[in-house]
XYZ file of C-alpha atoms in Angstrom:
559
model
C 179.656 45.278 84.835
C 178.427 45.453 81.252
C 178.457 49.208 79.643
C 174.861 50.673 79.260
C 174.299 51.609 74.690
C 174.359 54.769 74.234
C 171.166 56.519 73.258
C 172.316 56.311 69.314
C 173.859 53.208 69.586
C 170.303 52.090 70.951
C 168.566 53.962 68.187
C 170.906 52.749 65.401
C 170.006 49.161 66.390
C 166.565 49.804 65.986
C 164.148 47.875 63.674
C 162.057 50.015 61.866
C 159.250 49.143 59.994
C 158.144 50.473 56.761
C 156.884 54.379 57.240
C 153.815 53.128 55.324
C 153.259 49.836 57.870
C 152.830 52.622 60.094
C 150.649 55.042 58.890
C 148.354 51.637 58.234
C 147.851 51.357 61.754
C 146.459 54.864 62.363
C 144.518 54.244 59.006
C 146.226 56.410 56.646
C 146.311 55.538 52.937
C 149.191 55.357 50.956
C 147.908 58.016 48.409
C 147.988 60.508 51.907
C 151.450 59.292 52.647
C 154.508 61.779 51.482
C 157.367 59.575 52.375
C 160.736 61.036 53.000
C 162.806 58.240 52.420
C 161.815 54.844 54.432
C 161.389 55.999 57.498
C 159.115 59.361 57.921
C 156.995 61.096 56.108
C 154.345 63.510 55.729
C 150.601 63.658 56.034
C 148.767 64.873 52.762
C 146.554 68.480 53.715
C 143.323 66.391 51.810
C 143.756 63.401 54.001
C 143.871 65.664 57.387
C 140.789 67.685 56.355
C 138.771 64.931 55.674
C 139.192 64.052 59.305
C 137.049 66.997 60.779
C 134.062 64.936 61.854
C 135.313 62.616 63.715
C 135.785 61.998 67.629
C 138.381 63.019 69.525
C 140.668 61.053 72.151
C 141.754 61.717 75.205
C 144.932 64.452 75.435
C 147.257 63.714 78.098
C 149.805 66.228 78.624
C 153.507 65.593 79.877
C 155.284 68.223 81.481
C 158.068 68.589 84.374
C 159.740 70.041 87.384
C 162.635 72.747 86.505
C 164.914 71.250 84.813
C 168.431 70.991 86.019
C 172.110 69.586 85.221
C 171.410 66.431 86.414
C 167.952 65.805 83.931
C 164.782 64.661 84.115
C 163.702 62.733 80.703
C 160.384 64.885 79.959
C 160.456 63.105 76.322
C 161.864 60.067 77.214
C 158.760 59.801 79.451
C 156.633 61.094 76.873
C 157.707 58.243 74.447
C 158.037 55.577 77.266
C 154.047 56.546 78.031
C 152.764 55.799 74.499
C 154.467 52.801 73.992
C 153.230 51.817 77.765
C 149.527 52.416 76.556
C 150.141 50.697 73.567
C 151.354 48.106 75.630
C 148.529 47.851 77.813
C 145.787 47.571 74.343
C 145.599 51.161 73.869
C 145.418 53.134 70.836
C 147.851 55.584 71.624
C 150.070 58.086 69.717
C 152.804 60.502 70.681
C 152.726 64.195 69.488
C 156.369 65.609 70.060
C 158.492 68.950 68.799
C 161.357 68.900 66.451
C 164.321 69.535 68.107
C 166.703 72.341 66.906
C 170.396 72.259 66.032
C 170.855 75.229 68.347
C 170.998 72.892 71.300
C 172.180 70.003 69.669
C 175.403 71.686 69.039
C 174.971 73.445 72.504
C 174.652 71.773 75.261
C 171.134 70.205 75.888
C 171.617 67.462 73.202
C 168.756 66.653 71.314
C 165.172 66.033 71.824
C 164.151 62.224 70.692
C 163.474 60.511 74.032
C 166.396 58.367 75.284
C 167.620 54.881 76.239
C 164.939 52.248 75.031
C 161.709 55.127 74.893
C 163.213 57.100 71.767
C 161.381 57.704 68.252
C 163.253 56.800 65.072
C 165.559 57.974 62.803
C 167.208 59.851 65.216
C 169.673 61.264 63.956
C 167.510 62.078 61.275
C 165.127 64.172 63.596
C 167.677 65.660 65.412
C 169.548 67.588 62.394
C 168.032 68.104 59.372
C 164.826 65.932 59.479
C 162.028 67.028 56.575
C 163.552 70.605 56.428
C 160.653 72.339 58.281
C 162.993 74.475 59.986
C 164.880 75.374 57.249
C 161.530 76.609 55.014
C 160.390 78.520 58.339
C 164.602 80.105 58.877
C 163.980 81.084 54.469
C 160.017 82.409 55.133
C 161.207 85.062 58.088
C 164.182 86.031 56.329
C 162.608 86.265 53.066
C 160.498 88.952 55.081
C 163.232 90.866 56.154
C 165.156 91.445 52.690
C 161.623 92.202 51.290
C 161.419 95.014 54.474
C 165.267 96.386 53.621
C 164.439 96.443 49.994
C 161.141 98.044 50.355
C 163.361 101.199 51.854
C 166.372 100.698 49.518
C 163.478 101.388 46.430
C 161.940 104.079 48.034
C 160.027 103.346 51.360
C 156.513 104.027 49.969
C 155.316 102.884 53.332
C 156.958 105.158 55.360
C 159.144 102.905 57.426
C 160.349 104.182 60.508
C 164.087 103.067 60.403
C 164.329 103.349 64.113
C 161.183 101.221 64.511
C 161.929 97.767 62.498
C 160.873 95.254 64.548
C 161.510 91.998 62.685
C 164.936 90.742 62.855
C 166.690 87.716 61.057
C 167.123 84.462 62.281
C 169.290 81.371 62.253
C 168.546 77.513 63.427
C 172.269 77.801 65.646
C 173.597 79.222 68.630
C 175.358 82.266 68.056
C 175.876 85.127 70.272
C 177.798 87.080 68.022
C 174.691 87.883 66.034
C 172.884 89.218 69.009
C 173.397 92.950 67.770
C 174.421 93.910 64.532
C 174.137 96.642 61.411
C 172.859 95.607 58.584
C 173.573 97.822 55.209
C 176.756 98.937 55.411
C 179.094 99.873 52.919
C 177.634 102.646 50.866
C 174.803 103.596 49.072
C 174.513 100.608 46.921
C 173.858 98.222 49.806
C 170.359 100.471 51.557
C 170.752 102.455 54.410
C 172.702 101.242 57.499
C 170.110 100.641 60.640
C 170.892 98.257 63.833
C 169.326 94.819 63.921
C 170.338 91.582 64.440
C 169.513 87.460 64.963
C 167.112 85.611 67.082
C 167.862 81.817 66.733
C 164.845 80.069 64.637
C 162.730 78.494 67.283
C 162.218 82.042 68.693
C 160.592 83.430 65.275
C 157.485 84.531 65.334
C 156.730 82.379 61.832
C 157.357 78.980 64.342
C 154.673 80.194 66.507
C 152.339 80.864 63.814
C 153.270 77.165 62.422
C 152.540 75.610 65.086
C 149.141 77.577 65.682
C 147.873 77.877 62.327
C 144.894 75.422 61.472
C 145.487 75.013 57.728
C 147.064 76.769 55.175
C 144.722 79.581 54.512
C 144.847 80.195 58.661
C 149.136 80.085 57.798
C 148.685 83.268 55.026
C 146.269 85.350 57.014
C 148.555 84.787 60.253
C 151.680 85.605 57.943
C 150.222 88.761 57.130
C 149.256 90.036 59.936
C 152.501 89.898 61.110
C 153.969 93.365 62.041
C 157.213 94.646 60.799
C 157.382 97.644 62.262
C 156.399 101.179 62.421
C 156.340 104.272 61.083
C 156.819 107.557 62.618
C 153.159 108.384 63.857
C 153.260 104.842 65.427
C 151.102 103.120 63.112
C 151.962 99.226 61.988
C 153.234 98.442 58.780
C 152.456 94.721 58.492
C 154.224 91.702 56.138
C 151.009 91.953 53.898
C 151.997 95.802 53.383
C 154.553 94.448 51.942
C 153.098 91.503 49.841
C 155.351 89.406 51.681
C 152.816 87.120 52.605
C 151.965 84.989 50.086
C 155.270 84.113 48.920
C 156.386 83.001 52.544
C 153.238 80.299 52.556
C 154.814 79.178 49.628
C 158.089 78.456 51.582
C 155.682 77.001 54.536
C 153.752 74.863 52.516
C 155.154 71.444 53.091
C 156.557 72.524 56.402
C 152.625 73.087 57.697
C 151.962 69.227 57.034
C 153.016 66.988 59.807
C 155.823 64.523 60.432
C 155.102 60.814 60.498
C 157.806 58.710 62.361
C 157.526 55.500 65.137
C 159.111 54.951 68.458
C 161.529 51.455 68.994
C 158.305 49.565 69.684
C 156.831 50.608 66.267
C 154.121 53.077 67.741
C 152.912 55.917 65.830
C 154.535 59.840 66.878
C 153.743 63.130 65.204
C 157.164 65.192 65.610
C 156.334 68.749 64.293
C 157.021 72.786 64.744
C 159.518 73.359 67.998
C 159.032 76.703 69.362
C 161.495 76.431 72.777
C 159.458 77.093 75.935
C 161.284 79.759 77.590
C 160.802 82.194 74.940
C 158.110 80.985 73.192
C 155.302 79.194 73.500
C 156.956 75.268 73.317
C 154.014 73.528 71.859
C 153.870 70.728 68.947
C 151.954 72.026 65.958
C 148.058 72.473 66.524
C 147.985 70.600 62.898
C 149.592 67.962 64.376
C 147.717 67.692 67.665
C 144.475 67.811 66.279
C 144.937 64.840 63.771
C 146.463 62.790 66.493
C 143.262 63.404 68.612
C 141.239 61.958 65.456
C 143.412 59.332 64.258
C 143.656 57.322 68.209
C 142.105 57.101 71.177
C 144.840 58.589 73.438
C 147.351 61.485 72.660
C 150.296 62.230 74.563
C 152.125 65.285 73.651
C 154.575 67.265 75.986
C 155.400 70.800 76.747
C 158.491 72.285 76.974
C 160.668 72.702 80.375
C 159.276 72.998 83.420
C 155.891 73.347 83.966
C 156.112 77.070 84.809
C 156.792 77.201 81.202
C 156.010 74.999 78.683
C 152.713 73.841 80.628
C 151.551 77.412 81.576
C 151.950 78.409 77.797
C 150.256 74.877 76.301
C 147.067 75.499 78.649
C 146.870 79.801 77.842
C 147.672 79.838 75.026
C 147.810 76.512 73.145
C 144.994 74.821 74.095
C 142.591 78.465 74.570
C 143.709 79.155 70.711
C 143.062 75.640 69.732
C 140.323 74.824 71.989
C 141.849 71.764 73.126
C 140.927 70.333 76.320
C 143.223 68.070 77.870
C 142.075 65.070 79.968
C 144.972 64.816 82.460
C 149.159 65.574 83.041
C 152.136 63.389 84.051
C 154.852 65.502 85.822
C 157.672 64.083 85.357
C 161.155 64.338 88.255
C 163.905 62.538 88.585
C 165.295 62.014 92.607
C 168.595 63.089 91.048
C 166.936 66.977 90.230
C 164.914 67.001 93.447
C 168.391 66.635 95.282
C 169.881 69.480 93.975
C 166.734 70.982 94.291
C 167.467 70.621 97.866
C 171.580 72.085 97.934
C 172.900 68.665 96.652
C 176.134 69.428 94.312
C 176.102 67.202 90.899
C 179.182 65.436 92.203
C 177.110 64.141 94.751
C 173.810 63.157 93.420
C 175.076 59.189 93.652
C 174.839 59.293 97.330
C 171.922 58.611 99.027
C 170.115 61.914 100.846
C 166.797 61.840 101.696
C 166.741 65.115 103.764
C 167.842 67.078 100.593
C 165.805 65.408 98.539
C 162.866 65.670 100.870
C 163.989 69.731 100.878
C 163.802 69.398 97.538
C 160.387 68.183 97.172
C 158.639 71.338 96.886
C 159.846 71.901 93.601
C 157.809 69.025 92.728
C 154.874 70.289 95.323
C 155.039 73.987 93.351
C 154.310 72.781 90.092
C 151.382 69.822 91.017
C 149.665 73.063 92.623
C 149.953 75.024 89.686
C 148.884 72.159 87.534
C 145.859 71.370 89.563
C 145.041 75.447 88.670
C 143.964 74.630 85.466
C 141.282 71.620 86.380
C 143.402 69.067 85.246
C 143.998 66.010 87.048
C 147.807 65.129 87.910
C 150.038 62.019 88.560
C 153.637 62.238 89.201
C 156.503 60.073 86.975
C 159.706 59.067 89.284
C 162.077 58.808 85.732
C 164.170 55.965 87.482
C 167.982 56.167 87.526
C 170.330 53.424 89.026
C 171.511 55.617 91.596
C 168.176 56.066 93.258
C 167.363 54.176 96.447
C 164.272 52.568 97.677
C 164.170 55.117 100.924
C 164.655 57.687 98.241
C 161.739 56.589 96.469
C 159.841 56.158 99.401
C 160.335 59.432 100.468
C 158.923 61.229 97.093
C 155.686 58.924 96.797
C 154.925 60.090 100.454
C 155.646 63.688 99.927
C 153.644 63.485 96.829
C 150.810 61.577 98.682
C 150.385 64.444 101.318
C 149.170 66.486 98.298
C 146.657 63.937 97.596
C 147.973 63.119 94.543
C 150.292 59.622 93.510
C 154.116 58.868 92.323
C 154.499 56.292 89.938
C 158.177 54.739 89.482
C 158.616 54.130 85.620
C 161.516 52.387 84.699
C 160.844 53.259 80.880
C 164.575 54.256 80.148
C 165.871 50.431 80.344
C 162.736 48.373 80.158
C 160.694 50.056 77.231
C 156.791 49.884 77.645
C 157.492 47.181 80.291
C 158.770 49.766 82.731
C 155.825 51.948 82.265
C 152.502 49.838 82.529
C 151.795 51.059 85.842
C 151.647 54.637 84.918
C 149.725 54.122 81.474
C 147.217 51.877 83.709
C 147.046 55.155 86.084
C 147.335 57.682 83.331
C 144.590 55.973 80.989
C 142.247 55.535 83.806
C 142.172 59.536 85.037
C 141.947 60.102 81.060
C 138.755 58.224 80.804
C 137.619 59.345 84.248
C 136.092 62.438 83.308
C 137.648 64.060 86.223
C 139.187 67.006 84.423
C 137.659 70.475 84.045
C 140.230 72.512 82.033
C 140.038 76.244 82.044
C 142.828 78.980 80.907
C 144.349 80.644 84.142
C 143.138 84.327 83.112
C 140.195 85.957 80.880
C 140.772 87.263 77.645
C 139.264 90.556 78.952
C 141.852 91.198 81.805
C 144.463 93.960 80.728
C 147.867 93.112 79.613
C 149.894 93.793 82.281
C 147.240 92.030 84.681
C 147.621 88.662 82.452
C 151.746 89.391 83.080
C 151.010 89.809 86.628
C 148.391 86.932 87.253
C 150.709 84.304 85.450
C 153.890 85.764 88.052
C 151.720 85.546 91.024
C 149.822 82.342 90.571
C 152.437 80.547 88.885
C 155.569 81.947 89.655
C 154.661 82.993 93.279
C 156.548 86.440 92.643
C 155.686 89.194 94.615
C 155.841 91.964 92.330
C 156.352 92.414 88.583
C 158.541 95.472 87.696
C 158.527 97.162 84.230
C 159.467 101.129 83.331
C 157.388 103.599 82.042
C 158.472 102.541 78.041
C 157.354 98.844 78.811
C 153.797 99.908 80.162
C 153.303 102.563 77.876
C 154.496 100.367 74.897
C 151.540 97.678 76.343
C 149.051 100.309 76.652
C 149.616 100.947 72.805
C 149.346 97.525 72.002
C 145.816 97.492 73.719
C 144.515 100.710 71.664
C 145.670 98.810 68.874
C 143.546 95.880 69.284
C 145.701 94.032 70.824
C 143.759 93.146 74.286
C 142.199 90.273 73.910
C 145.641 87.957 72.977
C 147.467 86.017 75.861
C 151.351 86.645 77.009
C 154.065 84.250 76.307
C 156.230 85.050 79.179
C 160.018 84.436 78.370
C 162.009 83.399 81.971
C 164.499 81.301 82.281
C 163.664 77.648 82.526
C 165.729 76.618 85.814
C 163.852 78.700 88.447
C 160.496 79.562 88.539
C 162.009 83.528 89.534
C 163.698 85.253 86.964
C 167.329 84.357 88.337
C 168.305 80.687 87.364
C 170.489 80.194 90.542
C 167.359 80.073 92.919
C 166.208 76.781 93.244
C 163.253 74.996 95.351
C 159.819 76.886 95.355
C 160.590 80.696 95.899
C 158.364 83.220 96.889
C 157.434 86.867 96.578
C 160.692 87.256 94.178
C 160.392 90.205 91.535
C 159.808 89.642 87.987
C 161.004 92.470 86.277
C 159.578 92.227 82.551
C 162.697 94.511 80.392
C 160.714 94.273 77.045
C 157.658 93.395 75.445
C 156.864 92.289 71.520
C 153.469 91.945 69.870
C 153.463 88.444 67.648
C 150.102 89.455 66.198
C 150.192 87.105 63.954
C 151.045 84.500 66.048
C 148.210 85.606 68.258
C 150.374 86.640 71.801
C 152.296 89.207 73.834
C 155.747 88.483 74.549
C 157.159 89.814 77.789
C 160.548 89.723 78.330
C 162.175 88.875 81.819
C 165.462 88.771 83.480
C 168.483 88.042 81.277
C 166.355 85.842 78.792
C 167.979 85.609 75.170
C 166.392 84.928 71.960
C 169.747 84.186 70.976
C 171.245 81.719 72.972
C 175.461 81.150 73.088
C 177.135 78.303 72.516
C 178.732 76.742 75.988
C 182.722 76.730 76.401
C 182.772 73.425 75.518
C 179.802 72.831 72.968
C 178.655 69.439 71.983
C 179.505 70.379 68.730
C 183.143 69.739 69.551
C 181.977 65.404 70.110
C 180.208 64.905 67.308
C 181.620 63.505 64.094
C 181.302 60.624 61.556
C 183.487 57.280 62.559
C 185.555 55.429 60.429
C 182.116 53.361 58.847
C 180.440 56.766 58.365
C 177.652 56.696 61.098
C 177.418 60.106 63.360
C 179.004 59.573 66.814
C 178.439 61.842 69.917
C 174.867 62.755 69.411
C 172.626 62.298 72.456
């Protein structure tokens, strides 16, 4: 049997065209072109303003089931989908995230599609691409040496040591930085206080990236951003500080968004990455919004599962942005809806169709929850070799006894040829007219009833628990002015209850929310469930440990 390429092997045989060939197909001039080497490049602010007027296309979303051990290709699919429409004479685009070293080095890998639906360079877009996330890692902790100095020279704002809320941040995995105390070592280095790291995509300054319109939007979010407190309560914000102006300095490149092509030469936005379990895990608005004016269909994709990354795209995303999307591809694999079902990894090669029929309302959870927000739904079977044709069977009729279809795609090994059937599908419910999009709860609801509405409807949980400090530190945020803004609900991705080991479509589980944090610059509430980190550790046995240059110089073990 021949041996399968590896995903970079794959990519590394690639033949790229010209970054400029392919901003010419979406229309873009050279003069609006900021290349970054051949292959990617940037889109010039004057060129993206002067799109305002006209139409927009159709936004398909692309989201998934929980994701488990044994994958399920949510990007892969997402790629694979605008190649297929391509493919099929449509004028389609991709709008993706950047992926961030964190996982890469971890144990997720990285985030630029797979086998024959990948975008290009990358290895390039899975390390250090344009540097976006290095200007937004120097912009938050430019922030916090301008809040320790402000109390080393005085603290003419009256900085509540006790009450600092912004923390540093790094683009890696690092538990060690957790907790720590900052200024020690005597009176020359400020005044010791307890702090510590939250990895990069969890800053509040990616959020506002990837929801800021334009760059006057970016400095007015950047200010608003809180810092912390002093000791009557009140907020002492980054503009306070006159922090604000320099950090859109750091941001200014990093706002515009990043031009690249898939193997088949199509056009893909890859910009901003906030991750989806504690953050919003949306692609730039900037980036989004273009897309929509420069084709005729947009396919973008939300982190995790859809509990996640499509709750958060639809309340907060697209009721920020006023997007509207036109329909969603759910993407499972029949490996994940077997051990969905009790199957062990070991064992996902052998055929099971009870299990994966068990299994199944995984799937059936999150087309329900979809179908919440008006928007119509197919299902994507990501193919594997391993999967049999009663297997199949078995997840198109489940599927169909929700009234809704299962498409097997093939995109992995074939390309676009593996996927016509579901761009046919997906392009018709697009145009169809069919969807009627609206955000799960009103603005006007309190809080702690958006909290609770998300962990009922979506979720299924039957209570949501929080102590007095949590409420109380809510009820704050609402005298505030603070109301109005949607939560961004931070759970872990593999269940949709707040412990990761229970699988399949629980019910009337507890949510207990342990902390809450206002990004009001951002725009959102973060609640705080479970044992969530905005740190994450690195694994026992991190990827980091497989990747290396060869004897030639190119980058093995990167997936």
């Amino acid at each position: 049997m021949a041996s399968v390429a590896s995903d970079i092997e794959i990519a590394r045989a690639a033949r790229k065209k010209p970054i400029q060939e392919i901003g010419a197909t979406l229309g873009i001039p050279l003069e609006s072109l900021v290349p970054y080497g051949h292959d990617k490049a940037k889109i010039a602010p004057a060129f993206l303003a002067g799109l305002s007027d006209r139409p927009d296309g159709k936004l398909i979303l692309v989201t998934a089931i929980n994701p488990t051990p044994a994958g399920e290709g949510k990007t892969t699919t997402t790629v694979g989908l605008g190649d297929g429409l391509n493919r099929i004479g449509k004028r389609a685009m991709v709008c993706l995230r950047e992926p961030s070293l964190g996982p890469c080095f971890g144990v997720k890998g990285g985030a630029a599609g797979g086998g024959y639906a990948q975008i290009v360079p990358m290895e390039d877009i899975n390390l250090h691409f344009t540097g976006d996330f290095h200007a937004i890692t120097s912009a938050h902790n430019l922030l916090a040496a301008m809040i320790d100095n402000h109390i080393y020279w005085g603290n003419a704002l009256e900085l509540d040591l006790r009450r600092i809320t912004w923390r540093r941040v790094m683009d890696m995995n690092d538990r060690a930085l957790r907790q720590t105390v900052a200024s020690l070592g005597g009176v020359s280095n400020g005044f010791p206080r307890e702090t510590g790291f939250d990895i990069t995509v969890a800053s509040e300054i990616m959020a506002i990236l990837c929801l800021a319109v334009d760059l006057e939007d970016l400095e007015k979010r950047l200010g608003a951003i809180i810092v912390g407190y002093r000791r009557d309560r009140s907020a002492v914000f980054a503009r306070d500080l006159k922090a604000d102006g320099a950090m859109a300095v750091l941001l200014k490149d990093a706002m515009q968004p990043n031009l690249v092509q898939t193997l088949e030469n199509n056009p893909a936005f890859v910009h901003g990455g906030p991750f989806a379990n504690i953050a919003h895990g949306c692609n730039s608005v900037v980036a989004t919004r273009a897309a929509l004016k420069l084709a005729d269909y947009v396919v973008t994709e939300a982190g995790f599962g859809a509990d996640l990354g499509a709750e958060k795209f639809f309340d907060i995303k697209c009721r920020k942005a006023g997007l509207k999307p036109d329909a969603a591809v759910l993407v499972a694999t029949i490996r994940a809806l077997k051990m969905n079902g009790g199957v062990a990894k070991a064992d996902l090669g052998r055929e099971n169709v009870e299990a994966l029929t068990s299994g199944c309302v995984n799937l059936g959870r999150h087309i329900e929850n979809v179908q919440k927000f008006g928007v119509p739904v197919v299902v994507a079977i990501n193919y594997f070799s391993s999967d049999s044709d009663a297997e199949v069977a078995a997840v198109q009729r489940y599927v169909a006894s929700l009234g809704v279809e299962a498409i097997l795609c093939r995109h992995w090994a074939e390309g676009s040829a593996g996927i016509e059937e579901l761009a046919h599908k997906v392009a018709a419910m697009a145009d169809s007219g069919e969807a009627n999009f609206k955000p799960l709860y009103a603005d006007d609801l309190s809080l702690m009833q958006k909290i609770e509405t998300v962990a009922r409807e979506v979720y299924r949980a039957g209570e949501v628990t929080a102590d007095r400090a949590v409420r109380e530190q809510l009820r704050i945020f609402e005298e505030q002015g603070y109301g109005a803004l949607p939560v961004c609900i931070a759970k872990t991705q593999y269940s949709f209850s707040s412990d990761p080991d229970l699988l399949g479509a629980p019910t009337g589980h507890v949510l207990p929310v342990r902390e809450v944090r206002l990004s009001a610059g951002a725009g959102f509430v973060v609640a705080i469930t479970g044992e969530i980190r905005t740190m994450p550790g690195l694994p026992r046995s991190p990827s980091a440990e497989r990747i290396m240059l060869n004897e030639a110089g190119f980058i093995e073990g990167l997936f």
